[in-house]
mmCIF file of C-alpha atoms in Angstrom:
data_model
loop_
_atom_site.group_PDB
_atom_site.id
_atom_site.type_symbol
_atom_site.label_atom_id
_atom_site.label_comp_id
_atom_site.label_asym_id
_atom_site.label_seq_id
_atom_site.Cartn_x
_atom_site.Cartn_y
_atom_site.Cartn_z
ATOM 1 C CA UNK A 24 77.566 24.989 49.073
ATOM 2 C CA UNK A 25 74.548 23.899 51.274
ATOM 3 C CA UNK A 26 72.462 20.606 49.464
ATOM 4 C CA UNK A 27 68.511 21.380 48.710
ATOM 5 C CA UNK A 28 67.743 17.739 48.182
ATOM 6 C CA UNK A 29 69.201 14.233 48.567
ATOM 7 C CA UNK A 30 67.270 11.584 46.431
ATOM 8 C CA UNK A 31 67.886 7.697 47.146
ATOM 9 C CA UNK A 32 66.007 5.296 44.451
ATOM 10 C CA UNK A 33 67.562 2.058 43.976
ATOM 11 C CA UNK A 34 65.378 0.792 40.981
ATOM 12 C CA UNK A 35 65.657 1.709 37.193
ATOM 13 C CA UNK A 36 61.669 3.029 37.856
ATOM 14 C CA UNK A 37 62.174 4.779 40.794
ATOM 15 C CA UNK A 38 65.372 6.497 38.902
ATOM 16 C CA UNK A 39 62.962 7.224 35.792
ATOM 17 C CA UNK A 40 60.184 8.399 38.119
ATOM 18 C CA UNK A 41 62.435 10.827 40.337
ATOM 19 C CA UNK A 42 64.467 12.527 37.305
ATOM 20 C CA UNK A 43 60.893 13.501 35.680
ATOM 21 C CA UNK A 44 60.582 15.900 38.811
ATOM 22 C CA UNK A 45 64.251 16.583 39.366
ATOM 23 C CA UNK A 46 64.486 18.044 36.209
ATOM 24 C CA UNK A 47 60.680 20.299 36.752
ATOM 25 C CA UNK A 48 62.309 21.301 39.866
ATOM 26 C CA UNK A 49 65.492 22.162 38.089
ATOM 27 C CA UNK A 50 63.168 24.225 35.544
ATOM 28 C CA UNK A 51 61.869 26.334 38.264
ATOM 29 C CA UNK A 52 64.793 26.975 40.248
ATOM 30 C CA UNK A 53 67.677 26.154 38.712
ATOM 31 C CA UNK A 54 70.145 27.366 41.577
ATOM 32 C CA UNK A 55 68.804 24.044 43.701
ATOM 33 C CA UNK A 56 71.433 21.787 44.295
ATOM 34 C CA UNK A 57 70.514 18.215 43.775
ATOM 35 C CA UNK A 58 72.458 15.166 44.816
ATOM 36 C CA UNK A 59 71.456 11.249 44.202
ATOM 37 C CA UNK A 60 72.441 8.027 44.963
ATOM 38 C CA UNK A 61 70.277 6.556 41.876
ATOM 39 C CA UNK A 62 71.223 6.198 38.652
ATOM 40 C CA UNK A 63 72.007 7.114 35.135
ATOM 41 C CA UNK A 64 68.089 9.171 34.696
ATOM 42 C CA UNK A 65 68.723 11.253 37.559
ATOM 43 C CA UNK A 66 72.300 11.850 36.296
ATOM 44 C CA UNK A 67 70.782 13.253 33.130
ATOM 45 C CA UNK A 68 68.025 15.299 34.810
ATOM 46 C CA UNK A 69 70.703 17.111 36.214
ATOM 47 C CA UNK A 70 71.218 15.414 39.894
ATOM 48 C CA UNK A 71 74.576 15.276 41.072
ATOM 49 C CA UNK A 72 75.328 11.410 40.972
ATOM 50 C CA UNK A 73 77.329 9.977 44.363
ATOM 51 C CA UNK A 74 76.411 6.346 43.382
ATOM 52 C CA UNK A 75 74.827 4.115 41.141
ATOM 53 C CA UNK A 76 72.251 2.144 42.903
ATOM 54 C CA UNK A 77 70.391 0.781 40.409
ATOM 55 C CA UNK A 78 73.092 -1.726 39.410
ATOM 56 C CA UNK A 79 72.464 -3.470 42.887
ATOM 57 C CA UNK A 80 68.833 -3.712 42.990
ATOM 58 C CA UNK A 81 67.693 -6.990 43.901
ATOM 59 C CA UNK A 82 64.625 -8.930 44.933
ATOM 60 C CA UNK A 83 63.618 -11.668 47.405
ATOM 61 C CA UNK A 84 64.843 -12.423 50.262
ATOM 62 C CA UNK A 85 67.823 -14.648 49.389
ATOM 63 C CA UNK A 86 69.028 -11.951 46.907
ATOM 64 C CA UNK A 87 68.894 -9.544 49.491
ATOM 65 C CA UNK A 88 70.972 -11.728 52.030
ATOM 66 C CA UNK A 89 73.766 -12.190 49.237
ATOM 67 C CA UNK A 90 74.149 -8.213 48.809
ATOM 68 C CA UNK A 91 73.812 -7.343 52.787
ATOM 69 C CA UNK A 92 77.159 -6.363 53.182
ATOM 70 C CA UNK A 93 77.408 -4.234 50.310
ATOM 71 C CA UNK A 94 74.075 -2.629 51.216
ATOM 72 C CA UNK A 95 75.244 -1.791 54.956
ATOM 73 C CA UNK A 96 78.711 -0.375 53.806
ATOM 74 C CA UNK A 97 76.766 1.849 51.545
ATOM 75 C CA UNK A 98 74.075 3.058 54.365
ATOM 76 C CA UNK A 99 76.926 3.989 56.781
ATOM 77 C CA UNK A 100 78.666 6.107 53.988
ATOM 78 C CA UNK A 101 75.408 7.977 53.076
ATOM 79 C CA UNK A 102 74.970 8.357 56.971
ATOM 80 C CA UNK A 103 78.190 9.756 57.312
ATOM 81 C CA UNK A 104 77.570 11.649 53.834
ATOM 82 C CA UNK A 105 74.377 13.071 55.439
ATOM 83 C CA UNK A 106 75.995 14.288 58.858
ATOM 84 C CA UNK A 107 78.595 16.141 56.896
ATOM 85 C CA UNK A 108 76.120 17.740 53.964
ATOM 86 C CA UNK A 109 72.831 18.004 55.911
ATOM 87 C CA UNK A 110 70.514 18.271 52.838
ATOM 88 C CA UNK A 111 67.483 20.225 53.875
ATOM 89 C CA UNK A 112 65.380 17.030 52.289
ATOM 90 C CA UNK A 113 65.949 13.256 51.748
ATOM 91 C CA UNK A 114 63.698 11.672 49.121
ATOM 92 C CA UNK A 115 63.682 8.326 49.348
ATOM 93 C CA UNK A 116 61.703 6.401 46.557
ATOM 94 C CA UNK A 117 60.682 3.087 46.782
ATOM 95 C CA UNK A 118 63.418 0.635 47.459
ATOM 96 C CA UNK A 119 62.102 -0.223 50.984
ATOM 97 C CA UNK A 120 64.375 -2.560 52.207
ATOM 98 C CA UNK A 121 67.407 -0.124 51.870
ATOM 99 C CA UNK A 122 65.663 3.355 52.483
ATOM 100 C CA UNK A 123 63.273 2.018 55.573
ATOM 101 C CA UNK A 124 66.657 1.333 57.094
ATOM 102 C CA UNK A 125 68.787 4.481 56.047
ATOM 103 C CA UNK A 126 65.656 6.296 57.727
ATOM 104 C CA UNK A 127 65.596 4.600 60.964
ATOM 105 C CA UNK A 128 69.536 4.926 60.948
ATOM 106 C CA UNK A 129 69.268 8.618 60.376
ATOM 107 C CA UNK A 130 66.578 9.400 63.184
ATOM 108 C CA UNK A 131 68.814 7.267 65.407
ATOM 109 C CA UNK A 132 71.952 9.317 64.668
ATOM 110 C CA UNK A 133 69.861 12.343 65.556
ATOM 111 C CA UNK A 134 70.009 14.062 61.657
ATOM 112 C CA UNK A 135 66.566 14.026 60.985
ATOM 113 C CA UNK A 136 63.551 16.431 61.968
ATOM 114 C CA UNK A 137 62.335 16.070 64.798
ATOM 115 C CA UNK A 138 64.688 13.768 66.490
ATOM 116 C CA UNK A 139 67.647 16.252 66.779
ATOM 117 C CA UNK A 140 68.558 17.451 63.015
ATOM 118 C CA UNK A 141 66.795 19.552 60.551
ATOM 119 C CA UNK A 142 66.848 17.484 57.400
ATOM 120 C CA UNK A 143 63.354 16.075 56.781
ATOM 121 C CA UNK A 144 62.756 12.838 55.506
ATOM 122 C CA UNK A 145 60.276 12.461 52.263
ATOM 123 C CA UNK A 146 59.259 9.171 50.883
ATOM 124 C CA UNK A 147 57.794 8.938 47.494
ATOM 125 C CA UNK A 148 56.188 5.526 46.587
ATOM 126 C CA UNK A 149 54.647 3.645 50.121
ATOM 127 C CA UNK A 150 55.978 0.422 51.195
ATOM 128 C CA UNK A 151 53.248 -2.000 49.838
ATOM 129 C CA UNK A 152 52.019 -2.677 53.445
ATOM 130 C CA UNK A 153 48.739 -3.831 52.452
ATOM 131 C CA UNK A 154 50.134 -6.376 50.786
ATOM 132 C CA UNK A 155 52.418 -7.792 53.728
ATOM 133 C CA UNK A 156 53.590 -6.452 57.142
ATOM 134 C CA UNK A 157 50.897 -3.912 57.773
ATOM 135 C CA UNK A 158 52.431 -3.051 61.107
ATOM 136 C CA UNK A 159 55.717 -1.041 58.989
ATOM 137 C CA UNK A 160 53.364 1.856 59.223
ATOM 138 C CA UNK A 161 54.278 2.682 62.546
ATOM 139 C CA UNK A 162 57.911 2.568 61.389
ATOM 140 C CA UNK A 163 57.279 4.684 58.268
ATOM 141 C CA UNK A 164 55.271 7.058 60.856
ATOM 142 C CA UNK A 165 58.381 7.521 63.359
ATOM 143 C CA UNK A 166 60.802 7.946 60.917
ATOM 144 C CA UNK A 167 59.226 9.890 57.915
ATOM 145 C CA UNK A 168 57.802 13.489 57.666
ATOM 146 C CA UNK A 169 55.829 13.124 54.419
ATOM 147 C CA UNK A 170 54.748 10.387 52.117
ATOM 148 C CA UNK A 171 53.661 10.742 48.504
ATOM 149 C CA UNK A 172 51.649 7.410 47.384
ATOM 150 C CA UNK A 173 50.907 6.250 43.776
ATOM 151 C CA UNK A 174 48.123 4.476 44.643
ATOM 152 C CA UNK A 175 44.529 6.031 45.501
ATOM 153 C CA UNK A 176 43.789 3.563 48.296
ATOM 154 C CA UNK A 177 47.221 3.548 50.204
ATOM 155 C CA UNK A 178 46.810 7.072 52.398
ATOM 156 C CA UNK A 179 43.725 5.077 54.153
ATOM 157 C CA UNK A 180 46.168 2.222 55.179
ATOM 158 C CA UNK A 181 47.806 5.204 57.254
ATOM 159 C CA UNK A 182 44.797 6.518 58.699
ATOM 160 C CA UNK A 183 45.798 5.495 62.456
ATOM 161 C CA UNK A 184 49.136 7.415 62.093
ATOM 162 C CA UNK A 185 49.964 10.918 62.390
ATOM 163 C CA UNK A 186 52.095 11.077 59.004
ATOM 164 C CA UNK A 187 51.403 13.201 56.682
ATOM 165 C CA UNK A 188 50.108 10.785 53.667
ATOM 166 C CA UNK A 189 48.997 12.130 50.457
ATOM 167 C CA UNK A 190 47.999 10.245 47.015
ATOM 168 C CA UNK A 191 49.774 12.547 44.346
ATOM 169 C CA UNK A 192 49.024 10.430 41.406
ATOM 170 C CA UNK A 193 50.816 7.573 39.638
ATOM 171 C CA UNK A 194 53.817 8.752 37.401
ATOM 172 C CA UNK A 195 52.990 6.267 34.774
ATOM 173 C CA UNK A 196 50.433 8.656 33.444
ATOM 174 C CA UNK A 197 52.504 11.422 32.963
ATOM 175 C CA UNK A 198 55.440 9.762 31.025
ATOM 176 C CA UNK A 199 55.367 8.431 27.303
ATOM 177 C CA UNK A 200 54.008 4.900 27.444
ATOM 178 C CA UNK A 201 56.635 2.872 25.467
ATOM 179 C CA UNK A 202 54.194 0.237 24.576
ATOM 180 C CA UNK A 203 51.333 0.469 22.009
ATOM 181 C CA UNK A 204 48.902 -2.194 20.435
ATOM 182 C CA UNK A 205 49.177 -3.765 16.863
ATOM 183 C CA UNK A 206 47.464 -6.980 16.026
ATOM 184 C CA UNK A 207 50.206 -7.885 13.306
ATOM 185 C CA UNK A 208 53.009 -6.739 15.865
ATOM 186 C CA UNK A 209 55.391 -9.673 16.941
ATOM 187 C CA UNK A 210 54.984 -10.780 20.892
ATOM 188 C CA UNK A 211 55.990 -8.785 24.004
ATOM 189 C CA UNK A 212 58.423 -10.251 26.179
ATOM 190 C CA UNK A 213 59.315 -8.402 29.592
ATOM 191 C CA UNK A 214 61.340 -10.321 32.057
ATOM 192 C CA UNK A 215 61.612 -7.434 34.553
ATOM 193 C CA UNK A 216 64.669 -4.809 35.228
ATOM 194 C CA UNK A 217 66.741 -6.616 37.525
ATOM 195 C CA UNK A 218 69.107 -9.105 36.455
ATOM 196 C CA UNK A 219 68.408 -11.861 39.016
ATOM 197 C CA UNK A 220 64.757 -11.664 38.270
ATOM 198 C CA UNK A 221 65.349 -12.122 34.575
ATOM 199 C CA UNK A 222 67.946 -15.084 34.650
ATOM 200 C CA UNK A 223 65.063 -16.728 36.560
ATOM 201 C CA UNK A 224 61.974 -15.465 34.247
ATOM 202 C CA UNK A 225 63.910 -15.737 30.956
ATOM 203 C CA UNK A 226 63.865 -19.670 30.799
ATOM 204 C CA UNK A 227 59.957 -19.649 31.129
ATOM 205 C CA UNK A 228 59.709 -17.144 28.177
ATOM 206 C CA UNK A 229 61.815 -19.173 26.207
ATOM 207 C CA UNK A 230 60.216 -22.290 26.363
ATOM 208 C CA UNK A 231 56.872 -20.780 26.177
ATOM 209 C CA UNK A 232 57.669 -18.826 22.951
ATOM 210 C CA UNK A 233 59.039 -22.156 21.874
ATOM 211 C CA UNK A 234 55.702 -23.857 22.177
ATOM 212 C CA UNK A 235 53.626 -21.288 20.554
ATOM 213 C CA UNK A 236 56.067 -21.162 17.324
ATOM 214 C CA UNK A 237 54.897 -25.160 17.194
ATOM 215 C CA UNK A 238 51.273 -23.919 16.432
ATOM 216 C CA UNK A 239 52.352 -20.386 14.921
ATOM 217 C CA UNK A 240 55.471 -20.713 13.429
ATOM 218 C CA UNK A 241 55.411 -17.051 11.779
ATOM 219 C CA UNK A 242 54.908 -16.171 15.502
ATOM 220 C CA UNK A 243 58.069 -13.520 16.323
ATOM 221 C CA UNK A 244 58.969 -12.297 19.703
ATOM 222 C CA UNK A 245 60.933 -8.894 21.520
ATOM 223 C CA UNK A 246 62.226 -8.374 24.447
ATOM 224 C CA UNK A 247 63.191 -4.722 25.133
ATOM 225 C CA UNK A 248 66.187 -4.536 27.405
ATOM 226 C CA UNK A 249 66.345 -1.639 29.752
ATOM 227 C CA UNK A 250 70.394 -1.607 30.775
ATOM 228 C CA UNK A 251 73.709 -3.279 29.242
ATOM 229 C CA UNK A 252 73.805 -6.034 32.143
ATOM 230 C CA UNK A 253 70.653 -7.286 31.191
ATOM 231 C CA UNK A 254 71.195 -6.977 27.295
ATOM 232 C CA UNK A 255 75.270 -8.847 28.210
ATOM 233 C CA UNK A 256 72.814 -11.498 29.576
ATOM 234 C CA UNK A 257 70.349 -11.829 27.171
ATOM 235 C CA UNK A 258 72.660 -11.958 23.752
ATOM 236 C CA UNK A 259 74.294 -15.077 25.005
ATOM 237 C CA UNK A 260 71.329 -16.900 25.525
ATOM 238 C CA UNK A 261 69.584 -19.166 22.440
ATOM 239 C CA UNK A 262 66.731 -17.105 21.696
ATOM 240 C CA UNK A 263 65.348 -18.859 18.600
ATOM 241 C CA UNK A 264 62.799 -16.613 17.156
ATOM 242 C CA UNK A 265 63.405 -13.441 19.944
ATOM 243 C CA UNK A 266 64.939 -10.018 18.746
ATOM 244 C CA UNK A 267 66.465 -7.639 21.590
ATOM 245 C CA UNK A 268 66.553 -4.003 21.378
ATOM 246 C CA UNK A 269 67.017 -1.201 23.953
ATOM 247 C CA UNK A 270 64.346 -0.265 25.846
ATOM 248 C CA UNK A 271 65.116 3.498 25.632
ATOM 249 C CA UNK A 272 64.215 3.533 21.774
ATOM 250 C CA UNK A 273 61.524 0.744 21.774
ATOM 251 C CA UNK A 274 59.052 2.033 19.415
ATOM 252 C CA UNK A 275 57.418 -1.236 17.663
ATOM 253 C CA UNK A 276 53.711 -1.725 17.925
ATOM 254 C CA UNK A 277 52.946 -5.463 19.830
ATOM 255 C CA UNK A 278 49.994 -7.933 19.964
ATOM 256 C CA UNK A 279 50.000 -9.368 23.299
ATOM 257 C CA UNK A 280 52.611 -9.732 25.818
ATOM 258 C CA UNK A 281 54.216 -12.228 28.845
ATOM 259 C CA UNK A 282 55.807 -10.292 31.273
ATOM 260 C CA UNK A 283 56.438 -10.736 35.032
ATOM 261 C CA UNK A 284 54.639 -8.095 37.832
ATOM 262 C CA UNK A 285 56.724 -5.221 37.466
ATOM 263 C CA UNK A 286 55.952 -1.594 36.444
ATOM 264 C CA UNK A 287 56.440 -2.588 32.836
ATOM 265 C CA UNK A 288 53.483 -4.896 33.225
ATOM 266 C CA UNK A 289 51.485 -2.035 34.342
ATOM 267 C CA UNK A 290 52.343 0.259 31.270
ATOM 268 C CA UNK A 291 51.104 -2.742 29.316
ATOM 269 C CA UNK A 292 47.910 -2.779 31.110
ATOM 270 C CA UNK A 293 47.763 0.865 30.296
ATOM 271 C CA UNK A 294 48.330 0.687 26.755
ATOM 272 C CA UNK A 295 45.342 -2.017 26.480
ATOM 273 C CA UNK A 296 47.806 -5.078 25.499
ATOM 274 C CA UNK A 297 46.226 -8.266 26.193
ATOM 275 C CA UNK A 298 48.782 -10.500 27.853
ATOM 276 C CA UNK A 299 49.907 -13.360 30.744
ATOM 277 C CA UNK A 300 51.641 -12.373 33.703
ATOM 278 C CA UNK A 301 54.203 -15.185 34.645
ATOM 279 C CA UNK A 302 56.714 -14.989 37.784
ATOM 280 C CA UNK A 303 59.940 -17.485 39.192
ATOM 281 C CA UNK A 304 61.682 -16.304 41.809
ATOM 282 C CA UNK A 305 64.365 -18.519 44.104
ATOM 283 C CA UNK A 306 62.107 -21.300 45.512
ATOM 284 C CA UNK A 307 62.865 -20.277 49.324
ATOM 285 C CA UNK A 308 61.573 -16.330 48.381
ATOM 286 C CA UNK A 309 58.372 -17.764 46.788
ATOM 287 C CA UNK A 310 57.601 -20.094 49.421
ATOM 288 C CA UNK A 311 58.035 -17.390 52.466
ATOM 289 C CA UNK A 312 56.114 -14.648 49.682
ATOM 290 C CA UNK A 313 53.293 -16.479 48.989
ATOM 291 C CA UNK A 314 52.634 -17.222 52.674
ATOM 292 C CA UNK A 315 52.902 -13.634 53.862
ATOM 293 C CA UNK A 316 51.267 -11.999 51.245
ATOM 294 C CA UNK A 317 47.945 -10.923 51.948
ATOM 295 C CA UNK A 318 46.700 -10.295 48.499
ATOM 296 C CA UNK A 319 45.249 -11.957 46.214
ATOM 297 C CA UNK A 320 47.277 -11.178 42.804
ATOM 298 C CA UNK A 321 50.552 -10.474 41.922
ATOM 299 C CA UNK A 322 50.299 -8.065 39.021
ATOM 300 C CA UNK A 323 48.958 -4.299 40.083
ATOM 301 C CA UNK A 324 46.336 -4.317 37.398
ATOM 302 C CA UNK A 325 44.726 -7.085 38.842
ATOM 303 C CA UNK A 326 45.078 -5.816 42.807
ATOM 304 C CA UNK A 327 43.968 -2.551 41.314
ATOM 305 C CA UNK A 328 40.622 -3.947 39.497
ATOM 306 C CA UNK A 329 40.039 -6.758 42.341
ATOM 307 C CA UNK A 330 39.649 -8.833 39.352
ATOM 308 C CA UNK A 331 41.803 -11.043 36.886
ATOM 309 C CA UNK A 332 42.136 -9.432 34.055
ATOM 310 C CA UNK A 333 45.610 -10.730 33.079
ATOM 311 C CA UNK A 334 45.682 -14.689 34.300
ATOM 312 C CA UNK A 335 48.816 -15.158 36.773
ATOM 313 C CA UNK A 336 51.069 -18.162 36.033
ATOM 314 C CA UNK A 337 53.166 -18.562 38.920
ATOM 315 C CA UNK A 338 56.263 -21.265 39.523
ATOM 316 C CA UNK A 339 53.757 -23.228 41.879
ATOM 317 C CA UNK A 340 51.482 -23.874 38.669
ATOM 318 C CA UNK A 341 52.763 -27.399 37.046
ATOM 319 C CA UNK A 342 54.585 -27.041 33.559
ATOM 320 C CA UNK A 343 54.511 -23.611 33.634
ATOM 321 C CA UNK A 344 56.097 -22.492 30.448
ATOM 322 C CA UNK A 345 53.233 -24.788 29.031
ATOM 323 C CA UNK A 346 50.891 -23.185 30.714
ATOM 324 C CA UNK A 347 51.389 -19.872 29.795
ATOM 325 C CA UNK A 348 51.829 -20.797 26.056
ATOM 326 C CA UNK A 349 47.959 -22.113 26.064
ATOM 327 C CA UNK A 350 46.940 -18.787 27.827
ATOM 328 C CA UNK A 351 48.477 -16.932 25.142
ATOM 329 C CA UNK A 352 46.771 -19.093 22.390
ATOM 330 C CA UNK A 353 43.409 -17.379 23.182
ATOM 331 C CA UNK A 354 44.851 -14.064 22.515
ATOM 332 C CA UNK A 355 46.545 -14.727 19.216
ATOM 333 C CA UNK A 356 43.774 -16.557 17.656
ATOM 334 C CA UNK A 357 40.994 -13.859 18.857
ATOM 335 C CA UNK A 358 43.228 -11.048 18.865
ATOM 336 C CA UNK A 359 40.908 -7.959 18.362
ATOM 337 C CA UNK A 360 37.912 -10.165 20.313
ATOM 338 C CA UNK A 361 40.126 -10.713 23.432
ATOM 339 C CA UNK A 362 41.129 -7.154 23.624
ATOM 340 C CA UNK A 363 37.847 -5.262 24.351
ATOM 341 C CA UNK A 364 38.605 -6.467 28.134
ATOM 342 C CA UNK A 365 41.940 -5.031 28.284
ATOM 343 C CA UNK A 366 40.734 -1.829 26.596
ATOM 344 C CA UNK A 367 38.329 -1.605 29.066
ATOM 345 C CA UNK A 368 40.524 -2.478 32.185
ATOM 346 C CA UNK A 369 42.943 0.106 30.647
ATOM 347 C CA UNK A 370 40.431 2.782 30.941
ATOM 348 C CA UNK A 371 39.701 2.011 34.755
ATOM 349 C CA UNK A 372 43.158 1.950 35.337
ATOM 350 C CA UNK A 373 43.795 5.098 34.192
ATOM 351 C CA UNK A 374 40.637 6.617 36.107
ATOM 352 C CA UNK A 375 42.085 5.135 39.400
ATOM 353 C CA UNK A 376 45.454 6.566 38.959
ATOM 354 C CA UNK A 377 44.827 9.496 38.208
ATOM 355 C CA UNK A 378 44.781 12.316 40.849
ATOM 356 C CA UNK A 379 42.546 15.206 41.239
ATOM 357 C CA UNK A 380 44.693 17.086 43.878
ATOM 358 C CA UNK A 381 45.375 20.297 42.958
ATOM 359 C CA UNK A 382 49.078 20.101 44.152
ATOM 360 C CA UNK A 383 51.309 18.004 42.170
ATOM 361 C CA UNK A 384 54.200 16.255 43.556
ATOM 362 C CA UNK A 385 56.624 18.557 42.203
ATOM 363 C CA UNK A 386 54.674 21.541 43.950
ATOM 364 C CA UNK A 387 54.351 19.812 47.327
ATOM 365 C CA UNK A 388 58.285 19.301 47.181
ATOM 366 C CA UNK A 389 58.787 23.100 46.157
ATOM 367 C CA UNK A 390 56.835 23.903 48.959
ATOM 368 C CA UNK A 391 58.748 21.780 51.206
ATOM 369 C CA UNK A 392 61.911 23.071 50.097
ATOM 370 C CA UNK A 393 61.166 26.713 50.205
ATOM 371 C CA UNK A 394 59.680 26.526 53.814
ATOM 372 C CA UNK A 395 63.105 24.636 55.052
ATOM 373 C CA UNK A 396 65.173 27.175 53.408
ATOM 374 C CA UNK A 397 62.811 30.245 55.066
ATOM 375 C CA UNK A 398 63.000 28.351 58.486
ATOM 376 C CA UNK A 399 66.820 27.694 58.030
ATOM 377 C CA UNK A 400 67.483 31.404 57.378
ATOM 378 C CA UNK A 401 65.352 32.520 59.979
ATOM 379 C CA UNK A 402 67.020 30.397 62.623
ATOM 380 C CA UNK A 403 70.200 31.752 61.224
ATOM 381 C CA UNK A 404 69.146 35.154 61.979
ATOM 382 C CA UNK A 405 67.936 34.116 65.039
ATOM 383 C CA UNK A 406 71.120 33.109 66.419
ATOM 384 C CA UNK A 407 73.277 35.919 64.801
ATOM 385 C CA UNK A 408 71.181 38.559 66.125
ATOM 386 C CA UNK A 409 71.989 39.561 70.086
ATOM 387 C CA UNK A 410 69.434 41.916 71.187
ATOM 388 C CA UNK A 411 69.812 44.430 74.367
ATOM 389 C CA UNK A 412 68.438 43.550 77.212
#
């Protein structure tokens, strides 16, 4: 049996995003054969999970180097799988370090269209070429057939290419937000969804909470962990005044947040919750990244709004944890007053991230799958026909 769609999603956020439209596609076309190299959300949505890649997610140059041999083995295996099963469409969700290499290799092996094969490459969530290495847009043009972006300014970054690029809206607007504001709630701590990043940032969060509790002894904090690996790590740390709970069942209103700069920080911003962004990585990764970056801010909310709505305290800040605590004190002492600007920011973000396109991402994928099916059927019919001269 042929495979209609292969999805490759290496991050927990990408796994969740892809799962939502796999469910929609399966509802419209139950017969679709969908396979995935992703995570548990895609499996639960109805995709046949070939490999759980979310366990391998890495961030930063040094972290990727450590995983490089494993990634290369998986890349080779994936290419051979595509050669054997020839899916109509491969959807590469974010995860550019792996997915761009995979798209290139598939092209070199003449497995993709128009390079000798029939499989089309659909990218979902553009690499952040606007942040660094803008010339990557020409590689993406060469190896991809279509690209759906989640930020409204991204299609213009590809204006000098022939790639079919469309803004399809941000997936967070179509999903329930796990975070909500409560002036009497605990302090929300979000160290990230990758274990490596969590290990870097948790000591900063722990020290900041310790400092805040000197002035607010009744303060409690909470970390909603996204997976069992992170839960196991956090459970053996001495997190005084900090509770743990699974993100999947998190339903607690929070007064403010200290967070890393990932997807969850944008969810916090969309909920209008005050907070501070903090970040720590391998020193070499941070040194290189800071010099390559072409944007002023790390937080996507700040980037989209062109202003530092959320203070950013990075690892080159002296006394990082103490600075985070001092930034948080203004939110804790004037919770309602400080929230006004964050509510205005949330409204502005929702306007920016809403797609006004008639065609949704699911509609687009559906049309590509149907078109591909019709084209393959016509090709088979022509090959089987034997017209008389």
